[in-house]
Short mmCIF file of C-alpha atoms in Angstrom, two decimals:
data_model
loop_
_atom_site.label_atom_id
_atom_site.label_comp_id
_atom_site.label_asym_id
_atom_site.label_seq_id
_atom_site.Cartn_x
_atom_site.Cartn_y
_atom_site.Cartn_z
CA UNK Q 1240 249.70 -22.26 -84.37
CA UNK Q 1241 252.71 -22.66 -86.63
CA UNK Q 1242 253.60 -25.08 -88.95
CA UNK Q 1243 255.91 -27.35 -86.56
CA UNK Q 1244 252.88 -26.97 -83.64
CA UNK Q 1245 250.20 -28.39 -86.02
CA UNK Q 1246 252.72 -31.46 -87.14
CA UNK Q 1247 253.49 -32.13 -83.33
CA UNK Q 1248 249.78 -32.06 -82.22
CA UNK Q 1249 248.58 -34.70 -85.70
CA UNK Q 1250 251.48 -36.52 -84.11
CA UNK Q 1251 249.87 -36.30 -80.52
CA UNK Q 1252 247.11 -37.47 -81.41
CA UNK Q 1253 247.59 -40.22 -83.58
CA UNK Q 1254 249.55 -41.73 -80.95
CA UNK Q 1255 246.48 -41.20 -78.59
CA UNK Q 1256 244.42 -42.59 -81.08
CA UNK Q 1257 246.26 -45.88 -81.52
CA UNK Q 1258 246.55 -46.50 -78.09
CA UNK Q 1259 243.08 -45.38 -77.16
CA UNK Q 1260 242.20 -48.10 -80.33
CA UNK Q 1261 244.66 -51.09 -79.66
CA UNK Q 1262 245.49 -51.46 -83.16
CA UNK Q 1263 249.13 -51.84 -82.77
CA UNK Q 1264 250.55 -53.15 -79.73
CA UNK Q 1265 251.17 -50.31 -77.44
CA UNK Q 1266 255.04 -50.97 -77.25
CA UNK Q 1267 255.20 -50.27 -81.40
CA UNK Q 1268 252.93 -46.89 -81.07
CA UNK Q 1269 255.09 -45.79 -78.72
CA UNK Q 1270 258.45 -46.43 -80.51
CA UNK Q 1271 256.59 -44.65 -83.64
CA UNK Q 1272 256.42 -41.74 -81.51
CA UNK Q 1273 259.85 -41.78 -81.04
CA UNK Q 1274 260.98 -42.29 -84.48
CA UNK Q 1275 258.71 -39.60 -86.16
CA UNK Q 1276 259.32 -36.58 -83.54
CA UNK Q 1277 262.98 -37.32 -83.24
CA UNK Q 1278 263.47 -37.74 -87.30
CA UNK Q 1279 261.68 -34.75 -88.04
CA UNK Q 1280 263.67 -32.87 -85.10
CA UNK Q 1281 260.33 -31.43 -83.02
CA UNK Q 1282 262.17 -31.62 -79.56
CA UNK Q 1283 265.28 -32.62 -78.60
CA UNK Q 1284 266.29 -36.01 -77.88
CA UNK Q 1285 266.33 -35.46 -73.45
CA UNK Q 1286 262.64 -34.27 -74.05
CA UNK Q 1287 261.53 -37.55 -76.38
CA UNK Q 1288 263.59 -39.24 -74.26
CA UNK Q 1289 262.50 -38.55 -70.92
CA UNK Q 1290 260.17 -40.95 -69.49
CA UNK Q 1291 263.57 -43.34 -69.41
CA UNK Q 1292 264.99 -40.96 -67.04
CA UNK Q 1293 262.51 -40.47 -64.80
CA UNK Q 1294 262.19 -42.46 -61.51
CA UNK Q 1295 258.82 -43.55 -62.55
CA UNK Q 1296 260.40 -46.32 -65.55
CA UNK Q 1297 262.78 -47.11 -62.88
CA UNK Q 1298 260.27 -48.01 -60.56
CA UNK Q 1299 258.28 -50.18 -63.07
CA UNK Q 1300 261.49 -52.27 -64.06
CA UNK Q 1301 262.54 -52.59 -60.57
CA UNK Q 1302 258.84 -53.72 -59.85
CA UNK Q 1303 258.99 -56.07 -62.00
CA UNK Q 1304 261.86 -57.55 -60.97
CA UNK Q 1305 260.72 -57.42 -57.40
CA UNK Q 1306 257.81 -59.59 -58.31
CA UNK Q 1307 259.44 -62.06 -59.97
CA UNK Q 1308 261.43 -62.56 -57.52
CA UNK Q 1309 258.80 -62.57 -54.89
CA UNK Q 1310 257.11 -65.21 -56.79
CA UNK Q 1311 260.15 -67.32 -57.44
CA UNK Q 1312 261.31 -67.67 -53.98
CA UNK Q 1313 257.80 -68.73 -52.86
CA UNK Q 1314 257.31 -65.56 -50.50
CA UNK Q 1315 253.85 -64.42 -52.69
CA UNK Q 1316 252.74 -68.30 -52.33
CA UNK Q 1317 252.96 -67.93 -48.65
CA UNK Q 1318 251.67 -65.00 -48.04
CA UNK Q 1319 248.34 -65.75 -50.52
CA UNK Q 1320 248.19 -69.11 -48.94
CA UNK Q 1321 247.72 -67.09 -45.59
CA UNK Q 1322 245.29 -64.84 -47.29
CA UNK Q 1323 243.56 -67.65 -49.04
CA UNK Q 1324 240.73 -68.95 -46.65
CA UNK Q 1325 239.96 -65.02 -45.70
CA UNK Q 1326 239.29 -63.91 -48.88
CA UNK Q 1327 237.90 -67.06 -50.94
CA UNK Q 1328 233.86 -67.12 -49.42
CA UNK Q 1329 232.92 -65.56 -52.72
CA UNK Q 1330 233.78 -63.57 -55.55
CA UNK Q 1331 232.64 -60.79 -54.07
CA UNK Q 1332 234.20 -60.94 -50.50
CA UNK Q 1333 237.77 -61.90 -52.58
CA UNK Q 1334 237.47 -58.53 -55.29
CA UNK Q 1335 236.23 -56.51 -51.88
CA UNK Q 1336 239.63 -57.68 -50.04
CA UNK Q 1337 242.08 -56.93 -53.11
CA UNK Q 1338 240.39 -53.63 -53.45
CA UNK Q 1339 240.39 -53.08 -49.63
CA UNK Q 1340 244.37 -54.34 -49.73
CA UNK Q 1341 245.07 -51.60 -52.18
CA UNK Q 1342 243.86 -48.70 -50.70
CA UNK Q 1343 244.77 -49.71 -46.85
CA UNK Q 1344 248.36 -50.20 -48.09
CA UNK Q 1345 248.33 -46.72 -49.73
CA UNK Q 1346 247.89 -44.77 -46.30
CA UNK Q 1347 251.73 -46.34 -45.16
CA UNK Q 1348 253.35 -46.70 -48.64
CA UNK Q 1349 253.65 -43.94 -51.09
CA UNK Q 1350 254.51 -45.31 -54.07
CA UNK Q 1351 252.04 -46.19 -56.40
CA UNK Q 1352 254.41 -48.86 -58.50
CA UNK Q 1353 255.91 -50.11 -55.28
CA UNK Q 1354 252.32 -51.48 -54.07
CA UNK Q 1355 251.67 -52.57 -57.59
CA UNK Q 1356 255.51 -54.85 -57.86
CA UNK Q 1357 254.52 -55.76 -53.66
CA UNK Q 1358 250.66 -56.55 -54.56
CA UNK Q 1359 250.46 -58.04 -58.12
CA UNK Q 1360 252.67 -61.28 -57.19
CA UNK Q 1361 250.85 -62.00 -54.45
CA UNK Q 1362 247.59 -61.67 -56.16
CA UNK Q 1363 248.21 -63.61 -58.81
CA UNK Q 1364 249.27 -66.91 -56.75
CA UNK Q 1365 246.16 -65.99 -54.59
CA UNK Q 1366 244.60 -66.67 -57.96
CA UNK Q 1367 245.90 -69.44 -58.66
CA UNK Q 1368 244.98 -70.86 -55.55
CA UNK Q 1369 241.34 -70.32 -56.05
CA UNK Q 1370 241.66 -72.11 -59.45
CA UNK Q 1371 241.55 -68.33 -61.32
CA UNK Q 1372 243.73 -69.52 -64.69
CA UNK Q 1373 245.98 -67.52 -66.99
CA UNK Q 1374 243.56 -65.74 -69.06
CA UNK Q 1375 240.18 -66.45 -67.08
CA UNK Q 1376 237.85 -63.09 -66.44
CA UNK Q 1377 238.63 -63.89 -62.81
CA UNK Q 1378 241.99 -63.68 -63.27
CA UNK Q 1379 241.74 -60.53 -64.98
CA UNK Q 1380 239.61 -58.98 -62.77
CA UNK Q 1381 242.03 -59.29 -59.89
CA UNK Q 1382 244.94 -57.67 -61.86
CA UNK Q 1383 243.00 -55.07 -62.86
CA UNK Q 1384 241.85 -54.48 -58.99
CA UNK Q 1385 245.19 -53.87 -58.09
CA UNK Q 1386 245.71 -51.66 -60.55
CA UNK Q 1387 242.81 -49.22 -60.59
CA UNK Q 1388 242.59 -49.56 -56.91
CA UNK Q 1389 246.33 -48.67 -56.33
CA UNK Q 1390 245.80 -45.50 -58.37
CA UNK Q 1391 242.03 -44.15 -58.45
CA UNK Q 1392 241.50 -44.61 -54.57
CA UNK Q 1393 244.86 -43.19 -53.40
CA UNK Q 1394 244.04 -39.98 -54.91
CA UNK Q 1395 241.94 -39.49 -51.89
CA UNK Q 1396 245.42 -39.54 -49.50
CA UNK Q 1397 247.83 -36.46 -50.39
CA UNK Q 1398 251.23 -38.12 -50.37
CA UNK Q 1399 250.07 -41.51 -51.84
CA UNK Q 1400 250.38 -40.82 -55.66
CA UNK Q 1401 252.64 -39.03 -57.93
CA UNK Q 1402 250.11 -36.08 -59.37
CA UNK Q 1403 248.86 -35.06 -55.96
CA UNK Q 1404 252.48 -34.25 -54.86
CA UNK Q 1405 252.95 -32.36 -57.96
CA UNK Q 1406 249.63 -30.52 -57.33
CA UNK Q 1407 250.54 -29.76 -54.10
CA UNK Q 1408 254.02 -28.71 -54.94
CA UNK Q 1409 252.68 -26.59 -57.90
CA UNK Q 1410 249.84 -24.82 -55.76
CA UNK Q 1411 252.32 -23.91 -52.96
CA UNK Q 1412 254.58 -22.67 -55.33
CA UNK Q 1413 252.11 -20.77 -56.96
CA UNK Q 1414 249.99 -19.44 -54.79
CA UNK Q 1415 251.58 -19.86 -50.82
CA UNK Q 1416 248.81 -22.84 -50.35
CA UNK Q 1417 250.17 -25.83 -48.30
CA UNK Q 1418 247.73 -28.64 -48.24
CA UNK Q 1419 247.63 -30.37 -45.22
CA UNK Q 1420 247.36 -34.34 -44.67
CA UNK Q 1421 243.43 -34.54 -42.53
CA UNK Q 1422 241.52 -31.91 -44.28
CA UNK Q 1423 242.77 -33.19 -47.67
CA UNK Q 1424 241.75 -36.39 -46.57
CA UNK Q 1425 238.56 -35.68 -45.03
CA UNK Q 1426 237.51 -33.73 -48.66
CA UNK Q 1427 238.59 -36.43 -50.87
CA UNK Q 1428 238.51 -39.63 -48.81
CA UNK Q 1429 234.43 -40.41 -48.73
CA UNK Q 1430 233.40 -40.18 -51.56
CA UNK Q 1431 236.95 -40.97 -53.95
CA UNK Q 1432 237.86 -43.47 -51.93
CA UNK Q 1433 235.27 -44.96 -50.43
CA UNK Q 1434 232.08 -44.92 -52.52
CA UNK Q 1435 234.54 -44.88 -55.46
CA UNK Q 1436 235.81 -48.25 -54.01
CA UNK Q 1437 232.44 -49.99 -54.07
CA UNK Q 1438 231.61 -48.88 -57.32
CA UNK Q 1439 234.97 -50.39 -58.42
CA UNK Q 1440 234.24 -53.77 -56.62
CA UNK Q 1441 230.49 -53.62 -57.94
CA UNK Q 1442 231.74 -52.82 -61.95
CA UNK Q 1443 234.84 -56.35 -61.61
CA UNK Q 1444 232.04 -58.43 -60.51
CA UNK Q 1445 229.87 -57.49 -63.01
CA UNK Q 1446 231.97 -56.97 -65.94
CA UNK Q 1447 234.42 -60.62 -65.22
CA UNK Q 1448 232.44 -62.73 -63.36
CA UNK Q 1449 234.11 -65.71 -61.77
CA UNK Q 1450 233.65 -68.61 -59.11
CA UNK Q 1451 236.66 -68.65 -57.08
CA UNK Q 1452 237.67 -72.45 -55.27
CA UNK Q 1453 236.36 -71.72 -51.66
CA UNK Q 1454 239.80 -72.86 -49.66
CA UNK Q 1455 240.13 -74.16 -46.32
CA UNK Q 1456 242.16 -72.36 -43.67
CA UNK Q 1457 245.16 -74.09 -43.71
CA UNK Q 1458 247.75 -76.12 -41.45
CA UNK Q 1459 250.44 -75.08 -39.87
CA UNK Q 1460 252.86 -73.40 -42.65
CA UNK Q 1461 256.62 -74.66 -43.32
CA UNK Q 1462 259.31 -72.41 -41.42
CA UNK Q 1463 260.56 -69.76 -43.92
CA UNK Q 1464 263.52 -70.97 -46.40
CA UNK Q 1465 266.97 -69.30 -46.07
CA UNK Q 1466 266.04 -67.21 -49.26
CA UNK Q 1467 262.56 -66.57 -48.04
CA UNK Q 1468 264.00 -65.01 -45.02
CA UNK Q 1469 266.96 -63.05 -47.31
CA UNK Q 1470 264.22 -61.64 -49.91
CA UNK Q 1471 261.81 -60.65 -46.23
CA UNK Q 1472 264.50 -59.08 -44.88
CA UNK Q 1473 265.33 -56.95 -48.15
CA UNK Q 1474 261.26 -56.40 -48.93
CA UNK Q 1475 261.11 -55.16 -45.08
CA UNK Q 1476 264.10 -53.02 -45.52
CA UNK Q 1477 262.78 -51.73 -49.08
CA UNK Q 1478 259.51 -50.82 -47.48
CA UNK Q 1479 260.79 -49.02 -44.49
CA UNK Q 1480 262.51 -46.83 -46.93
CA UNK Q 1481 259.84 -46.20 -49.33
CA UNK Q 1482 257.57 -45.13 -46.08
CA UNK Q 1483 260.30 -42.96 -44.61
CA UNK Q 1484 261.33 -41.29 -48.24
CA UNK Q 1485 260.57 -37.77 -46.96
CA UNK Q 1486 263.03 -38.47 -44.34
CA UNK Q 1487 266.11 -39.36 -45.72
CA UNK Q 1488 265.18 -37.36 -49.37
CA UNK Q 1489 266.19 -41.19 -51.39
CA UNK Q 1490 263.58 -41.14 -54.34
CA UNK Q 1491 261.26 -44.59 -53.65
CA UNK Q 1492 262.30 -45.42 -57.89
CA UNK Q 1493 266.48 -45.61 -56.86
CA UNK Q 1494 265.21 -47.65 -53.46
CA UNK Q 1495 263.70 -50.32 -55.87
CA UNK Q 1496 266.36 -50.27 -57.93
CA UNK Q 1497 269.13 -50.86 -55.50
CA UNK Q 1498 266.44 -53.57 -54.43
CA UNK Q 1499 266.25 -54.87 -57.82
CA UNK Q 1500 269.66 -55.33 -58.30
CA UNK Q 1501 270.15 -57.18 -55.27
CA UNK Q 1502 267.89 -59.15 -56.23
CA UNK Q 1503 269.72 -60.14 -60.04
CA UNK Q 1504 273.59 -59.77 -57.94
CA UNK Q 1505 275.44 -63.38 -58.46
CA UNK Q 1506 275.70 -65.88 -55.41
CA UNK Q 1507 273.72 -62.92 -53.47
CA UNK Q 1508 271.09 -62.46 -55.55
CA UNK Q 1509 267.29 -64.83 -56.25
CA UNK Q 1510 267.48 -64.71 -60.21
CA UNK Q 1511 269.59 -65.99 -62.75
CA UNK Q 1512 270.27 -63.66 -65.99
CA UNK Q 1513 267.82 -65.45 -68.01
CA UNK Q 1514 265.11 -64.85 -65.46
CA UNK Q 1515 265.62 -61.72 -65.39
CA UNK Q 1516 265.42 -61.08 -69.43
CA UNK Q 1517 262.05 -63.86 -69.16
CA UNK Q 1518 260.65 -61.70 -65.99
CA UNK Q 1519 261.13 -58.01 -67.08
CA UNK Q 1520 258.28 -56.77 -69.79
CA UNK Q 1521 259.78 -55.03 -71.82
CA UNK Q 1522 256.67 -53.51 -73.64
CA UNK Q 1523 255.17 -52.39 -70.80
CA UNK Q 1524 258.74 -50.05 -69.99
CA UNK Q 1525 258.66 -49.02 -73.24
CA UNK Q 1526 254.88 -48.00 -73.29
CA UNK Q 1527 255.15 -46.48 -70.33
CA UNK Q 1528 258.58 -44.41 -71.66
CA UNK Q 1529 256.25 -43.58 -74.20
CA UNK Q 1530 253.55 -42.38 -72.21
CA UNK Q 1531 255.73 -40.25 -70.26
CA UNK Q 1532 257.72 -38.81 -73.34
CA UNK Q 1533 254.58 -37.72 -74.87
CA UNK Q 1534 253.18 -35.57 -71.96
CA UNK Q 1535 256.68 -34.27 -72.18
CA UNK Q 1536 256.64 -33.34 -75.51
CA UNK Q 1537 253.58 -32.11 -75.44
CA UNK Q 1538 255.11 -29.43 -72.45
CA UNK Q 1539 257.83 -28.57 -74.26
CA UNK Q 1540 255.99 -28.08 -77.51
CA UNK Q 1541 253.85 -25.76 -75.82
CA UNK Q 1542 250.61 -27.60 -76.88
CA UNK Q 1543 249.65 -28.42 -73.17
CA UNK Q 1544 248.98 -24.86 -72.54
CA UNK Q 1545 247.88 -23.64 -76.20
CA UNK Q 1546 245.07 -26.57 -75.46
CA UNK Q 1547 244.41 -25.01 -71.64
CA UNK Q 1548 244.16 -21.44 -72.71
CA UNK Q 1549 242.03 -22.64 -75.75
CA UNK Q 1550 239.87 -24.72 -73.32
CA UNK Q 1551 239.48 -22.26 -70.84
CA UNK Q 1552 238.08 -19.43 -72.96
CA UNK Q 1553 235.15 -22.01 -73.91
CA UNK Q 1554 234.21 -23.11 -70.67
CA UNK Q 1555 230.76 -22.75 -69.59
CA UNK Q 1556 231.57 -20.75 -66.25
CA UNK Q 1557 229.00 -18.23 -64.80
CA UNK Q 1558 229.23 -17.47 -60.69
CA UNK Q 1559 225.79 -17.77 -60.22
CA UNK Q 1560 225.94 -21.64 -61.38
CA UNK Q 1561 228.32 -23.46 -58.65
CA UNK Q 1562 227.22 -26.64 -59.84
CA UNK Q 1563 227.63 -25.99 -63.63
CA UNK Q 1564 231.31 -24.72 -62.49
CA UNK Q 1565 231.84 -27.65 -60.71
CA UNK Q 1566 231.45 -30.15 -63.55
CA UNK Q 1567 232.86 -27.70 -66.07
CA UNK Q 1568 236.67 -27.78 -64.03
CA UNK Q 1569 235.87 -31.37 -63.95
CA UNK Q 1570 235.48 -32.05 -67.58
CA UNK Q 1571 238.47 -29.81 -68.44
CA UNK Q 1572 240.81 -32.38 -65.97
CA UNK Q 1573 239.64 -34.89 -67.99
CA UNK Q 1574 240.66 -33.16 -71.71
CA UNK Q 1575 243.66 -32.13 -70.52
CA UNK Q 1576 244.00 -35.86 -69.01
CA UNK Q 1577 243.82 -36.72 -72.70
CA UNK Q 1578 246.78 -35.04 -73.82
CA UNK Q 1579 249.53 -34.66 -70.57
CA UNK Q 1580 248.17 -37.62 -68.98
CA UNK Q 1581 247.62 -38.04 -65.23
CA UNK Q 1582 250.48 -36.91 -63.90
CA UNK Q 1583 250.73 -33.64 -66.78
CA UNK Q 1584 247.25 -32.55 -65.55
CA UNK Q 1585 248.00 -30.88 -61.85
CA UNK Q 1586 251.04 -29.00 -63.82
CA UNK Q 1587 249.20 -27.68 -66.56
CA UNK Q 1588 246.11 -27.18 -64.22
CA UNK Q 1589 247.03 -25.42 -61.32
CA UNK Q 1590 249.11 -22.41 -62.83
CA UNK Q 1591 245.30 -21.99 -64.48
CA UNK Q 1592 243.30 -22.17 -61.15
CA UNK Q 1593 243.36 -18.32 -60.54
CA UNK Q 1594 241.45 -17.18 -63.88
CA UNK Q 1595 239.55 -19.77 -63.26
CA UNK Q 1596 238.71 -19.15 -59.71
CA UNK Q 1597 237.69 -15.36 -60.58
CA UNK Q 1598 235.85 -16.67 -63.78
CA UNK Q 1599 233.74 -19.18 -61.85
CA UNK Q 1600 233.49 -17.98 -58.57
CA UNK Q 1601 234.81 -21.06 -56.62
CA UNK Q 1602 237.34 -19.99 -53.64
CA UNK Q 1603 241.04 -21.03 -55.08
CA UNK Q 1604 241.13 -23.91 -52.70
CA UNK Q 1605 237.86 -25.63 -54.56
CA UNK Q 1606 239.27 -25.06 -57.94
CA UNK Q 1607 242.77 -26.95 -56.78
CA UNK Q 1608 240.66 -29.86 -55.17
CA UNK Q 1609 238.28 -30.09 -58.29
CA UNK Q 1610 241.20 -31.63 -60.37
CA UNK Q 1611 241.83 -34.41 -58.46
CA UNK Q 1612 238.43 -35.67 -59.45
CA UNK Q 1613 239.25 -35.37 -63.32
CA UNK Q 1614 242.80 -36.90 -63.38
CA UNK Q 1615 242.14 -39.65 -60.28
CA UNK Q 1616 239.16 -40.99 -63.42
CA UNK Q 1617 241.01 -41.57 -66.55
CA UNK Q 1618 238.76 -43.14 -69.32
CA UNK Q 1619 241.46 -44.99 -70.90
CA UNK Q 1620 244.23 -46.49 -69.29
CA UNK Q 1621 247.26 -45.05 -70.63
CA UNK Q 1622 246.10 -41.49 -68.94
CA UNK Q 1623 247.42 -43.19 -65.51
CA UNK Q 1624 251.03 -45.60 -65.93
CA UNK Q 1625 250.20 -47.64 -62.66
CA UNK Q 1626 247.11 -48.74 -64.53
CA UNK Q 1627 248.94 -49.66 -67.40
CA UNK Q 1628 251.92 -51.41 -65.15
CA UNK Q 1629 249.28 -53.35 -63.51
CA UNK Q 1630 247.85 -54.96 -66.95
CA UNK Q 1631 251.63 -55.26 -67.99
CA UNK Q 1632 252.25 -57.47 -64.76
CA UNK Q 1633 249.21 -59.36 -64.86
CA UNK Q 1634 248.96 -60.33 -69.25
CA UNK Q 1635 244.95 -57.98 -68.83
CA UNK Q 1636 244.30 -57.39 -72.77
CA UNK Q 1637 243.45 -53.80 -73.31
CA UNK Q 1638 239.82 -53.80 -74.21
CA UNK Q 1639 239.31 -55.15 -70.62
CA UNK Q 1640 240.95 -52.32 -68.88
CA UNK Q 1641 239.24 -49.97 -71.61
CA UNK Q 1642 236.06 -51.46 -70.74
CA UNK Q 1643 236.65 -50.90 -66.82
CA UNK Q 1644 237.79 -47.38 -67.60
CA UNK Q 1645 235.27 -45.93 -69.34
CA UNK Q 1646 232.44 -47.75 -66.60
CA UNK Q 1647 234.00 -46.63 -64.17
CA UNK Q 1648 234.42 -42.87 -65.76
CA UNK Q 1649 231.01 -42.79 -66.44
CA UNK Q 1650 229.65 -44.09 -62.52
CA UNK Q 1651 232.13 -41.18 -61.31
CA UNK Q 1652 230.52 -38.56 -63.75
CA UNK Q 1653 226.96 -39.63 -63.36
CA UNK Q 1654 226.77 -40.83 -59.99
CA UNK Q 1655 229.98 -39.44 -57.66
CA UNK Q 1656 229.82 -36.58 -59.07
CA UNK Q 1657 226.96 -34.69 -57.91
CA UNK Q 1658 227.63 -36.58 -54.58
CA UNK Q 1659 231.23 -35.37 -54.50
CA UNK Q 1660 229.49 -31.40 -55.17
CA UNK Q 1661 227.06 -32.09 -51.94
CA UNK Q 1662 230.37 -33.00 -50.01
CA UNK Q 1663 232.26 -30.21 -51.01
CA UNK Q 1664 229.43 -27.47 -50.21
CA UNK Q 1665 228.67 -29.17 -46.94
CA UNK Q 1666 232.05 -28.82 -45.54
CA UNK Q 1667 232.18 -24.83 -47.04
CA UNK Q 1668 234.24 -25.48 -50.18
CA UNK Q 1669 231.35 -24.46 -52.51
CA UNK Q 1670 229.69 -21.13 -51.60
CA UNK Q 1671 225.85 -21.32 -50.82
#
C-alpha cells in the first residue's frame, strides 16, 4: 500500500481500538477521527462527513425526539401500564416479552431506529413501573433487549434492516438474483431469529439479573388527554408511513423527521426548546456520524477491498470441506464487520461472492446467505448503530453491551452455528 493507505488504515484502527476499549468517550474518538483525516486531507470533507447526511443520523435524532416526546406526554406510561401486569410474573417472562416485542414489531415496521425511538420509551417507564431504577442491571438489561433484539433478530426478515436491503440490492445488481420475502425467511428465520432469540433472553438474565415488582392488572385507565390523542394520531400516521415506504418511495429517516419537527413546532408541537436540547443525545449522533464516516472512509480509501482481497486469498476454502467453507465465509463477515461495520459488510461482501463461490464450492445463493450470519453477530457494538442508539437512549455503559456482544458472538459461533450449517444443507443450500 502507499504511504497515504498505511496512515488512513493506523488511523482506522486506532479509532476501532478506542471504541472497542472505552477509553475515551465514544463521542471524542469519533470527533478525533474527524479532525486527523480531514487535517491531513485523506478524503474529502462529503466522505468524512457523511454519516450526517445519511438518513440513518436523521433517523436517530428524530428518534430521539420521538421518545421524548412519547414519554413526556404520558403515551409510553400508558401503554407500559397496559403492558405491566402481562409481562411482570418474572424476570424471565418480562426479558422474553421485550425480546418477543422486538422482533414481532420487525415483521410490520422496517426501520430498525424507528422501533428503537417507538420501543425504548415505552420500555423504560415499563421499568420503572416494576421498580427497575436508573442504573440498576435490570434496567440495563431491558435497554439493551431492545437494542440487540431490534437488530440481531430482524436479520432473519429481508426488508426489516438496513444491510439486508443493501445485500439484496447489491446481489441483484450483481448477479440478476432477487431474493424473495418466504424463502429468505424460512432460511434465516429458525435458527437467527428464533433460537438466536432465546439465547439472547437466556445471556440478559444471566449476565443482569434483576427482581422486577410483580404488578397487578390494573383499573380502568383515564380517557386519553387532548395531546395524548394529537401525539397517537401523529405516531399512527408516522407508522403507516414507515410500513408503506416502498409505496410512496418517502425514506422512513425524512418521515421521522417531519415527525420530529412536529413534535418541537410552537403552539402545535409537545416540547419546548429546552426539552428538546435536554432530550436529544448528542454523543450518541455524533458517535454514530462517526461510525458511519469511518466505513465511508474506509470505501473511499480503498482499504475495504485491499482488506477483502487480502482476506480472501488466505481463506481456508477447499470444495471437499462444506463445513470448513461454511465457517470460513462466516469468519470473514465478521473481519470485514470490524472495519465497514454492519451495514459496509453486504457491499464489500457480495461483489466477492463469485470467487468465492467457485473457490469453495457453495452454490452463489449460500455464499450471499452466509453473510447475514457474520454481520447480524457483531462482537462489539459499534459494528451495528441501532445497538449503539439503543445504549444512547437508555444511559447502558459500554462494557455492558461489550459484555453482551461478545456472549452472544461466541453462543452464535459455538452453538448456532453448526445448527445454522444443518439448516442450510437440509433445505439444499449446502451440497451433500
Amino acid at each position: 500500500m502507499a504511504a497515504e493507505a498505511w496512515i488512513g488504515a493506523g488511523i482506522v484502527t486506532a479509532t476501532i481500538g478506542l471504541w472497542a476499549t472505552a477509553r475515551l468517550p465514544e463521542y471524542l474518538v469519533a470527533l478525533l477521527f474527524f479532525a486527523t483525516a480531514a487535517i491531513l486531507h485523506l478524503a474529502p470533507p462529503d466522505v468524512l462527513f457523511s454519516g450526517f447526511s445519511s438518513g440513518a443520523f436523521w433517523l436517530v435524532l428524530s428518534g430521539f425526539v420521538l421518545g421524548v416526546t412519547i414519554r413526556k406526554v404520558g403515551l409510553a406510561d400508558r401503554i407500559a401500564r397496559s403492558l405491566a401486569s402481562r409481562l411482570t410474573g418474572s424476570w424471565l417472562h418480562m426479558v422474553g416479552g421485550v425480546v418477543l416485542l422486538t422482533y414481532a414489531l420487525a415483521f410490520i415496521m422496517p426501520s430498525n431506529m424507528g422501533r428503537i425511538a417507538l420501543l425504548m420509551p415505552i420500555v423504560l417507564a415499563l421499568a420503572d413501573r416494576a421498580g427497575l431504577v436508573e442504573g440498576s442491571r435490570g434496567r440495563t438489561a431491558l435497554a439493551l433487549a431492545v437494542g440487540f433484539g431490534t437488530f440481531q433478530l430482524s436479520a432473519s426478515i429481508l426488508p426489516a434492516n438496513v444491510p439486508n436491503l443493501i445485500m439484496a440490492g447489491a446481489a441483484e445488481s450483481a448477479y440478476g438474483i432477487h431474493l424473495s420475502y418466504l424463502p429468505y425467511l424460512m432460511l434465516h428465520a429458525p435458527v437467527l431469529g428464533l433460537l438466536k432469540g432465546l439465547a439472547l433472553v437466556g445471556w440478559l438474565c444471566l449476565l443482569f439479573p434483576a427482581k422486577p415488582q410483580k404488578i397487578a392488572a390494573s383499573g380502568p385507565s383515564q380517557p386519553l388527554s387532548p395531546a395524548e390523542k394529537r401525539l397517537s394520531v401523529l405516531l399512527l400516521t408516522t407508522l403507516a408511513l414507515w410500513i408503506t415506504d416502498a409505496v410512496h418511495g418517502i425514506s422512513p429517516a425524512w418521515i421521522g423527521l417531519a415527525a420530529a419537527c412536529v413534535c418541537v413546532l410552537p403552539r402545535i408541537g409537545f416540547l419546548t426548546g429546552d426539552e428538546f436540547a435536554a432530550g436529544v443525545n448528542i454523543r450518541t449522533c455524533l458517535y454514530i456520524a462517526g461510525i458511519l464516516g469511518l466505513a465511508a472512509f474506509v470505501n473511499y480509501s480503498g482499504l475495504g477491498a485491499i482488506m477483502g482481497t487480502w482476506l480472501l486469498h488466505r481463506l481456508p476454502l477447499d470444495p471437499s470441506s462444506p463445513a470448513s467453507n461454511f465457517g470460513a465465509l462466516i469468519a470473514l463477515t465478521s473481519a470485514l464487520n470490524f472495519t465497514v461495520t454492519a451495514n459496509g459488510v453486504p457491499a464489500l461482501f457480495t461483489p466477492l461472492a463469485q470467487p468465492l463461490a467457485e473457490a469453495s464450492g457453495l452454490p452463489l445463493l449460500t455464499v450471499l446467505m452466509v453473510q447475514v450470519i457474520g454481520y447480524a453477530t457483531p462482537l462489539l457494538p459499534y459494528q451495528a448503530s441501532p445497538v449503539v442508539v439503543a445504549m444512547g437512549m437508555g444511559q447502558v455503559p459500554a462494557r455492558d453491551g461489550i459484555r453482551l456482544c461478545l456472549a452472544l458472538a461466541a453462543t452464535t459461533f459455538l452453538m448456532l452455528v453448526p445448527l445454522d450449517y444443518a439448516w442450510f444443507k437440509l433445505l439444499g443450500q449446502i451440497p451433500h
